[in-house]
JSON list of C-alpha atoms in Angstrom, two decimals:
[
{"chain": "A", "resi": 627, "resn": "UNK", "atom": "CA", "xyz": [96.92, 85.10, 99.03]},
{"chain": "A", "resi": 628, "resn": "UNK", "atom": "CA", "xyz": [95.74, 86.58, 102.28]},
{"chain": "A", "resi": 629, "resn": "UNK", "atom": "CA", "xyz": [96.82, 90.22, 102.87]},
{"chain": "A", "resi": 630, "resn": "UNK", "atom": "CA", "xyz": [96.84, 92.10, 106.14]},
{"chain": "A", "resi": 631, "resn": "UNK", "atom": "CA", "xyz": [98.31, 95.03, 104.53]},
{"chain": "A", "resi": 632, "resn": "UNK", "atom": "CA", "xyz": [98.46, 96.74, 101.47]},
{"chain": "A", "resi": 633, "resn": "UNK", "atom": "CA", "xyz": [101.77, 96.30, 100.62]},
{"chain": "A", "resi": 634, "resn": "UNK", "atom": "CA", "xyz": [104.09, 94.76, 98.40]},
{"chain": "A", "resi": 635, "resn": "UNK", "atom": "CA", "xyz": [101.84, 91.98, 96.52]},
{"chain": "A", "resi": 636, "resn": "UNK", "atom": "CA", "xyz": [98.70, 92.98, 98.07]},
{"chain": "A", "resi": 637, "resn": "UNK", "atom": "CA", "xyz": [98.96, 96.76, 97.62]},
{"chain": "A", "resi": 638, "resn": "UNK", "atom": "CA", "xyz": [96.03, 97.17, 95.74]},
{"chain": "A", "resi": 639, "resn": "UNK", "atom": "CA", "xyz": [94.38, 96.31, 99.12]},
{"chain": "A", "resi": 640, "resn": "UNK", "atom": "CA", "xyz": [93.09, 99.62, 100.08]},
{"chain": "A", "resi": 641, "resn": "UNK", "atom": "CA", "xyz": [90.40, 100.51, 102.83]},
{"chain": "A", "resi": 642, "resn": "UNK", "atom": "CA", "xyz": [88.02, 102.46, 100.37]},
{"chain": "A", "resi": 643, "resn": "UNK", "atom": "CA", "xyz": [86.07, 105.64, 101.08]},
{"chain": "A", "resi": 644, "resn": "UNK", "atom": "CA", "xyz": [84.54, 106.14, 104.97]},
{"chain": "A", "resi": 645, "resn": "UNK", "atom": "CA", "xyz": [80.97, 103.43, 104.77]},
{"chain": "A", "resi": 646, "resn": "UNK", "atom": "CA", "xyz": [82.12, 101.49, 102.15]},
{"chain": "A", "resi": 647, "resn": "UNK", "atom": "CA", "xyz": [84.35, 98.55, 101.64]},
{"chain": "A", "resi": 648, "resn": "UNK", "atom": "CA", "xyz": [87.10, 99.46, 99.83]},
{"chain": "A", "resi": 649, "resn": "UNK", "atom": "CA", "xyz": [88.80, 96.60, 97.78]},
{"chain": "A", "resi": 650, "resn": "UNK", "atom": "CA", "xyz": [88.22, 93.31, 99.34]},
{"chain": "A", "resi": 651, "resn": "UNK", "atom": "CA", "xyz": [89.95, 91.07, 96.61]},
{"chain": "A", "resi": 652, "resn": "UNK", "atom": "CA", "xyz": [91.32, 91.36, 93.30]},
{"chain": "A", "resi": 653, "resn": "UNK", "atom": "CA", "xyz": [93.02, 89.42, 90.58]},
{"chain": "A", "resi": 654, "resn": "UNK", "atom": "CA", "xyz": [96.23, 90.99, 88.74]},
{"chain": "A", "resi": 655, "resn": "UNK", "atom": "CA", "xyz": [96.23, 90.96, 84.77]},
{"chain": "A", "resi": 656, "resn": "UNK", "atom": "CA", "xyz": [98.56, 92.08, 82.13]},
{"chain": "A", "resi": 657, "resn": "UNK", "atom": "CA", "xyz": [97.66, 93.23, 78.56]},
{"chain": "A", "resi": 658, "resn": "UNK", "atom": "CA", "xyz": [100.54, 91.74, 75.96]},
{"chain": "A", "resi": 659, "resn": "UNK", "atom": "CA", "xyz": [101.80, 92.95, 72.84]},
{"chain": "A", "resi": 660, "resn": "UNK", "atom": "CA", "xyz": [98.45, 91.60, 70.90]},
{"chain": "A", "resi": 661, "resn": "UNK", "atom": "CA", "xyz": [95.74, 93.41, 73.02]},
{"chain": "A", "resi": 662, "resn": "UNK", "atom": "CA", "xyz": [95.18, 90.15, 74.98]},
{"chain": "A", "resi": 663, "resn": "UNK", "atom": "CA", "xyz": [94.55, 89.66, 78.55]},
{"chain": "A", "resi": 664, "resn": "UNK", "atom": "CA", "xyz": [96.47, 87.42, 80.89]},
{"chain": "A", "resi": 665, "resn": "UNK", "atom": "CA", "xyz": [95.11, 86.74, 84.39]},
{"chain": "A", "resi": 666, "resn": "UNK", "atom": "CA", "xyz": [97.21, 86.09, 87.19]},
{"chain": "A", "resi": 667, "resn": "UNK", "atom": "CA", "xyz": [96.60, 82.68, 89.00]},
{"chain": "A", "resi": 668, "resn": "UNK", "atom": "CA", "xyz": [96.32, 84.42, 92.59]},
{"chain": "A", "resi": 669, "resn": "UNK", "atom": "CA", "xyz": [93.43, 86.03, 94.27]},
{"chain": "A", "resi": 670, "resn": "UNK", "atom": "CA", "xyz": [94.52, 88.61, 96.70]},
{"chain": "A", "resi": 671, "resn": "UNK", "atom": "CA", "xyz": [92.19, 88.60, 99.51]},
{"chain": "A", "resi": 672, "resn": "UNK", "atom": "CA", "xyz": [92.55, 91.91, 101.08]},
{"chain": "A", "resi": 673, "resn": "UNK", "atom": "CA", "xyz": [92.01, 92.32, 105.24]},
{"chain": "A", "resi": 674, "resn": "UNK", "atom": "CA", "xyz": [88.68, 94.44, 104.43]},
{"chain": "A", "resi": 675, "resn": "UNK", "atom": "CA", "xyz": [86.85, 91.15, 103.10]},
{"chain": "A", "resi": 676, "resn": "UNK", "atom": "CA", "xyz": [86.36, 90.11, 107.17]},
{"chain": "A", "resi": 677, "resn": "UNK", "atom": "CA", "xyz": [85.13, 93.14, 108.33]},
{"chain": "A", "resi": 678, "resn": "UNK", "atom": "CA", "xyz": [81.76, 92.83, 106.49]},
{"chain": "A", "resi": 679, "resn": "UNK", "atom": "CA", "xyz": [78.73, 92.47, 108.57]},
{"chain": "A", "resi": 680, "resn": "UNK", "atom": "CA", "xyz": [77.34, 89.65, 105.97]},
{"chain": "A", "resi": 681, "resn": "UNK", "atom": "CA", "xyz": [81.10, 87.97, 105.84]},
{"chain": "A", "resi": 682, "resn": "UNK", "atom": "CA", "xyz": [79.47, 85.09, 105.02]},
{"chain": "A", "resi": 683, "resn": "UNK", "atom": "CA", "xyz": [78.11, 86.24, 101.85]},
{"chain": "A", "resi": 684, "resn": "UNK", "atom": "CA", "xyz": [80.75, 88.05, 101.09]},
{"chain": "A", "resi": 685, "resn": "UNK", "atom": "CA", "xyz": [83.82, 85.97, 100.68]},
{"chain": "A", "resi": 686, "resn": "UNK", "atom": "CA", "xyz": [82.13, 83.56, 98.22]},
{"chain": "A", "resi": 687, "resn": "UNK", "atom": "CA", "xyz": [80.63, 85.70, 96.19]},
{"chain": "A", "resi": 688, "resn": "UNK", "atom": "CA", "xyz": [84.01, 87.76, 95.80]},
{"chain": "A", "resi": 689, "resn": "UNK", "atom": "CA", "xyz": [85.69, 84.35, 95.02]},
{"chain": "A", "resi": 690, "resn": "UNK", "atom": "CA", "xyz": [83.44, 83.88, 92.81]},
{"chain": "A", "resi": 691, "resn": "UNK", "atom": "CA", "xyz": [83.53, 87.78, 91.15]},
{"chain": "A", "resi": 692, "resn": "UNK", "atom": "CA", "xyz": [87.34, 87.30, 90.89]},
{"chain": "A", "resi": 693, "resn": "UNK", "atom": "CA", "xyz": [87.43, 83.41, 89.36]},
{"chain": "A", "resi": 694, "resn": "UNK", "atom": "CA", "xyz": [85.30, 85.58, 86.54]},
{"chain": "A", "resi": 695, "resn": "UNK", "atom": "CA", "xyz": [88.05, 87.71, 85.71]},
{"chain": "A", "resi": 696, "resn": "UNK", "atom": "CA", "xyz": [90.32, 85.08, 86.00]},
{"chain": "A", "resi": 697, "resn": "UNK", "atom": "CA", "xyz": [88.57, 82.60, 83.51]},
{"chain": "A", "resi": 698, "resn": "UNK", "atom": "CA", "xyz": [86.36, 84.82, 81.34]},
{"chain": "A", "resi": 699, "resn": "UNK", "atom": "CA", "xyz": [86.89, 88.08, 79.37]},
{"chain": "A", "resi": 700, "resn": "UNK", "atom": "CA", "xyz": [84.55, 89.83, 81.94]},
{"chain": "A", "resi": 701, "resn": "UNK", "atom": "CA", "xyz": [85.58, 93.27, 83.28]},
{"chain": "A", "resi": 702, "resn": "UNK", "atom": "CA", "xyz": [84.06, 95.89, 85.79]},
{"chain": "A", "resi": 703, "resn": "UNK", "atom": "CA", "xyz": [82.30, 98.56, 84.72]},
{"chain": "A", "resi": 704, "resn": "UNK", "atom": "CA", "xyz": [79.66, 98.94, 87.30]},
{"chain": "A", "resi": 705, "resn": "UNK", "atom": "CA", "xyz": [79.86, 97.65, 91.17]},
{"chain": "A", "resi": 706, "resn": "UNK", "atom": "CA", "xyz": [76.59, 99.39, 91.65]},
{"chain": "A", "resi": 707, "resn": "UNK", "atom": "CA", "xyz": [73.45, 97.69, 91.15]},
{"chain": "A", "resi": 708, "resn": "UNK", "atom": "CA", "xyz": [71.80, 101.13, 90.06]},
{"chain": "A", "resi": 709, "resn": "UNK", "atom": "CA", "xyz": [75.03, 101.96, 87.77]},
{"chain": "A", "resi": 710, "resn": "UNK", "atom": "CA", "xyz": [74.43, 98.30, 87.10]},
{"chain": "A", "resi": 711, "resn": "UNK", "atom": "CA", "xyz": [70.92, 98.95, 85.42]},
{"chain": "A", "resi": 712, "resn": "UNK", "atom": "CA", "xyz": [72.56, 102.18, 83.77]},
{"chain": "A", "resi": 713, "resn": "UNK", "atom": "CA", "xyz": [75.06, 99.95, 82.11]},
{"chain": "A", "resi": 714, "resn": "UNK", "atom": "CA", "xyz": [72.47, 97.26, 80.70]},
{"chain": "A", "resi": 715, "resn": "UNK", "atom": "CA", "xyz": [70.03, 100.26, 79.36]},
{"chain": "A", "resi": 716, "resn": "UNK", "atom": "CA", "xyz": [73.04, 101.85, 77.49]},
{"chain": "A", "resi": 717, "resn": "UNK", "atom": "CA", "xyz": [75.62, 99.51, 76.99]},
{"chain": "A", "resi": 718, "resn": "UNK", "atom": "CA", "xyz": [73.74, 95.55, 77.00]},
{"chain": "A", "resi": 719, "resn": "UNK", "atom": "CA", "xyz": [77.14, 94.31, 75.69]},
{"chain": "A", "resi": 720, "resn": "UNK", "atom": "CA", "xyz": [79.58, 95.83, 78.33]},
{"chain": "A", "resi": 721, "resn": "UNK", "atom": "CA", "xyz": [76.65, 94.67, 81.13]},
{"chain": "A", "resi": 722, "resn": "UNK", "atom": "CA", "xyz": [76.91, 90.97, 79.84]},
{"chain": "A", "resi": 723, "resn": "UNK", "atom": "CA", "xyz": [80.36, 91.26, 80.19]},
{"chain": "A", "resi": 724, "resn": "UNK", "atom": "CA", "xyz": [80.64, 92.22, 83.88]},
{"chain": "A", "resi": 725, "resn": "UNK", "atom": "CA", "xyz": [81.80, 90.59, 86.57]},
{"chain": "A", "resi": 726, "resn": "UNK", "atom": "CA", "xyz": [78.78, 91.70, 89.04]},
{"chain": "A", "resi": 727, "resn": "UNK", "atom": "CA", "xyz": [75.97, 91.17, 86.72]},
{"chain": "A", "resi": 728, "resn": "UNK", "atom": "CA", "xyz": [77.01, 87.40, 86.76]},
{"chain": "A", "resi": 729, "resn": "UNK", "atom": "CA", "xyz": [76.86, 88.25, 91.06]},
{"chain": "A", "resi": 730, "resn": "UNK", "atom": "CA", "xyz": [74.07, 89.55, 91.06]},
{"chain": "A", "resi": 731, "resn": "UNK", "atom": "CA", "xyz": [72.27, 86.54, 88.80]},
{"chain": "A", "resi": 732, "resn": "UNK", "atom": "CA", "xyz": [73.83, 84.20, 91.54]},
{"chain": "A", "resi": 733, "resn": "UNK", "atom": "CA", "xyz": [72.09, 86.15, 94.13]},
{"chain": "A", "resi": 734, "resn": "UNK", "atom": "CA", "xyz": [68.96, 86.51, 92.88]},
{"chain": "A", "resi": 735, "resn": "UNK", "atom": "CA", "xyz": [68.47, 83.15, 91.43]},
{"chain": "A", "resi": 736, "resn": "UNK", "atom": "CA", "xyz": [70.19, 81.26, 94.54]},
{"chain": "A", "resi": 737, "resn": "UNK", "atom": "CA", "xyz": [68.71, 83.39, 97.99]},
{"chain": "A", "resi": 738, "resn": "UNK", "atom": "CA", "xyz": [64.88, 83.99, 99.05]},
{"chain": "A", "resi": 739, "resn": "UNK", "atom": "CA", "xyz": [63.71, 87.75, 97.84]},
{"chain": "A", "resi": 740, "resn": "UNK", "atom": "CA", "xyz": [63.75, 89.20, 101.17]},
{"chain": "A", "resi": 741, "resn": "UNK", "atom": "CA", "xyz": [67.61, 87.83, 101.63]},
{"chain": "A", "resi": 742, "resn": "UNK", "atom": "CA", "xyz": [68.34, 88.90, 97.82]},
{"chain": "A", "resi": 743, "resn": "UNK", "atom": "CA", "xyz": [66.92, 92.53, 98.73]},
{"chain": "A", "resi": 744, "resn": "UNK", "atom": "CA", "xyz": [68.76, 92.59, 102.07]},
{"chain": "A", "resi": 745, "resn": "UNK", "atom": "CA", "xyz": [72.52, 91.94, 101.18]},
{"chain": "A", "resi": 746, "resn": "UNK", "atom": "CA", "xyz": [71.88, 94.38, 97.79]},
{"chain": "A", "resi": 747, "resn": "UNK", "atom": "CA", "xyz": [69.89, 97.12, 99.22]},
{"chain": "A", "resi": 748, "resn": "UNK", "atom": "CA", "xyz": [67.19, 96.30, 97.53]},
{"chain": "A", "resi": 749, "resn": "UNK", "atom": "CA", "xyz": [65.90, 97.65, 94.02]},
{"chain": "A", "resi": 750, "resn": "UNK", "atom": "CA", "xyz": [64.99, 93.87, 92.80]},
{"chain": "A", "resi": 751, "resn": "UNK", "atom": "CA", "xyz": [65.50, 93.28, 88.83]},
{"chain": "A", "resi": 752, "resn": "UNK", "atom": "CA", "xyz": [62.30, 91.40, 88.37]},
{"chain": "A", "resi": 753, "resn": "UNK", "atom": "CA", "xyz": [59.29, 92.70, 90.45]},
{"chain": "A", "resi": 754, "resn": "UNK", "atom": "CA", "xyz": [55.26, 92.41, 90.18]},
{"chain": "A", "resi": 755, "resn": "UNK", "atom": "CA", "xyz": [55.71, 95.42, 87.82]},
{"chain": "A", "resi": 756, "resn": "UNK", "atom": "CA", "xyz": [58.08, 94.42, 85.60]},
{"chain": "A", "resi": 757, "resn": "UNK", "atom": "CA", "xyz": [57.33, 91.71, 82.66]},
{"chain": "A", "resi": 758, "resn": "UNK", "atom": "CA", "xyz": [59.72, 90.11, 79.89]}
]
């Protein structure tokens, strides 16, 4: 679903705080009577998604972000890469679980270091410094 406004199925569109993005897609679930979740089968592609300056980056890896939640028990935790690295040093299980760690692994392993670095300001996981 494309949504120019934030209203009736797309109203969890919103234009975020002033520099960032705000929501640019986003997958409805429902918890049932058991504790399980049940993903809706529409992606909501909110207006803010084309405003990006790296659109072209953007809109796939958000697809792919919200086919996560849609097919996986992933959730989000962190967005941030650096509450990212906070998430994996206190809580490894909830940072497996988390739909922009699996982002994140897409960028790094699929675009050149410099292009990985530019579209996530920086602060690479692996680095000359840092060994397994």
């Amino acid at each position: 679903m494309c949504c120019r406004k934030g209203e009736g199925a797309c109203d969890g569109c919103d234009a975020g705080e002033s520099g960032g993005f705000g929501t640019l897609a986003y997958v409805e679930a429902e918890e049932d009577e058991d504790g399980n979740m049940h993903s809706d089968v529409h992606i909501r592609m909110c207006n803010t998604i084309w405003d990006s300056e790296h659109v072209e980056h953007m809109v796939g890896l958000t697809l792919f972000h919200e086919l996560l939640h849609m097919v996986s028990a992933v959730d989000d935790k962190a967005y941030d890469k650096v509450k990212l690295f906070d998430l994996a040093r206190n809580d490894p299980d909830s940072a497996r679980l988390n739909a922009e760690s699996f982002c994140l692994f897409a960028m790094e392993a699929g675009m050149s270091k410099p292009d990985y670095a530019k579209y996530t300001d920086g602060l690479l996981v692996k680095d000359n410094l840092c060994r397994d």
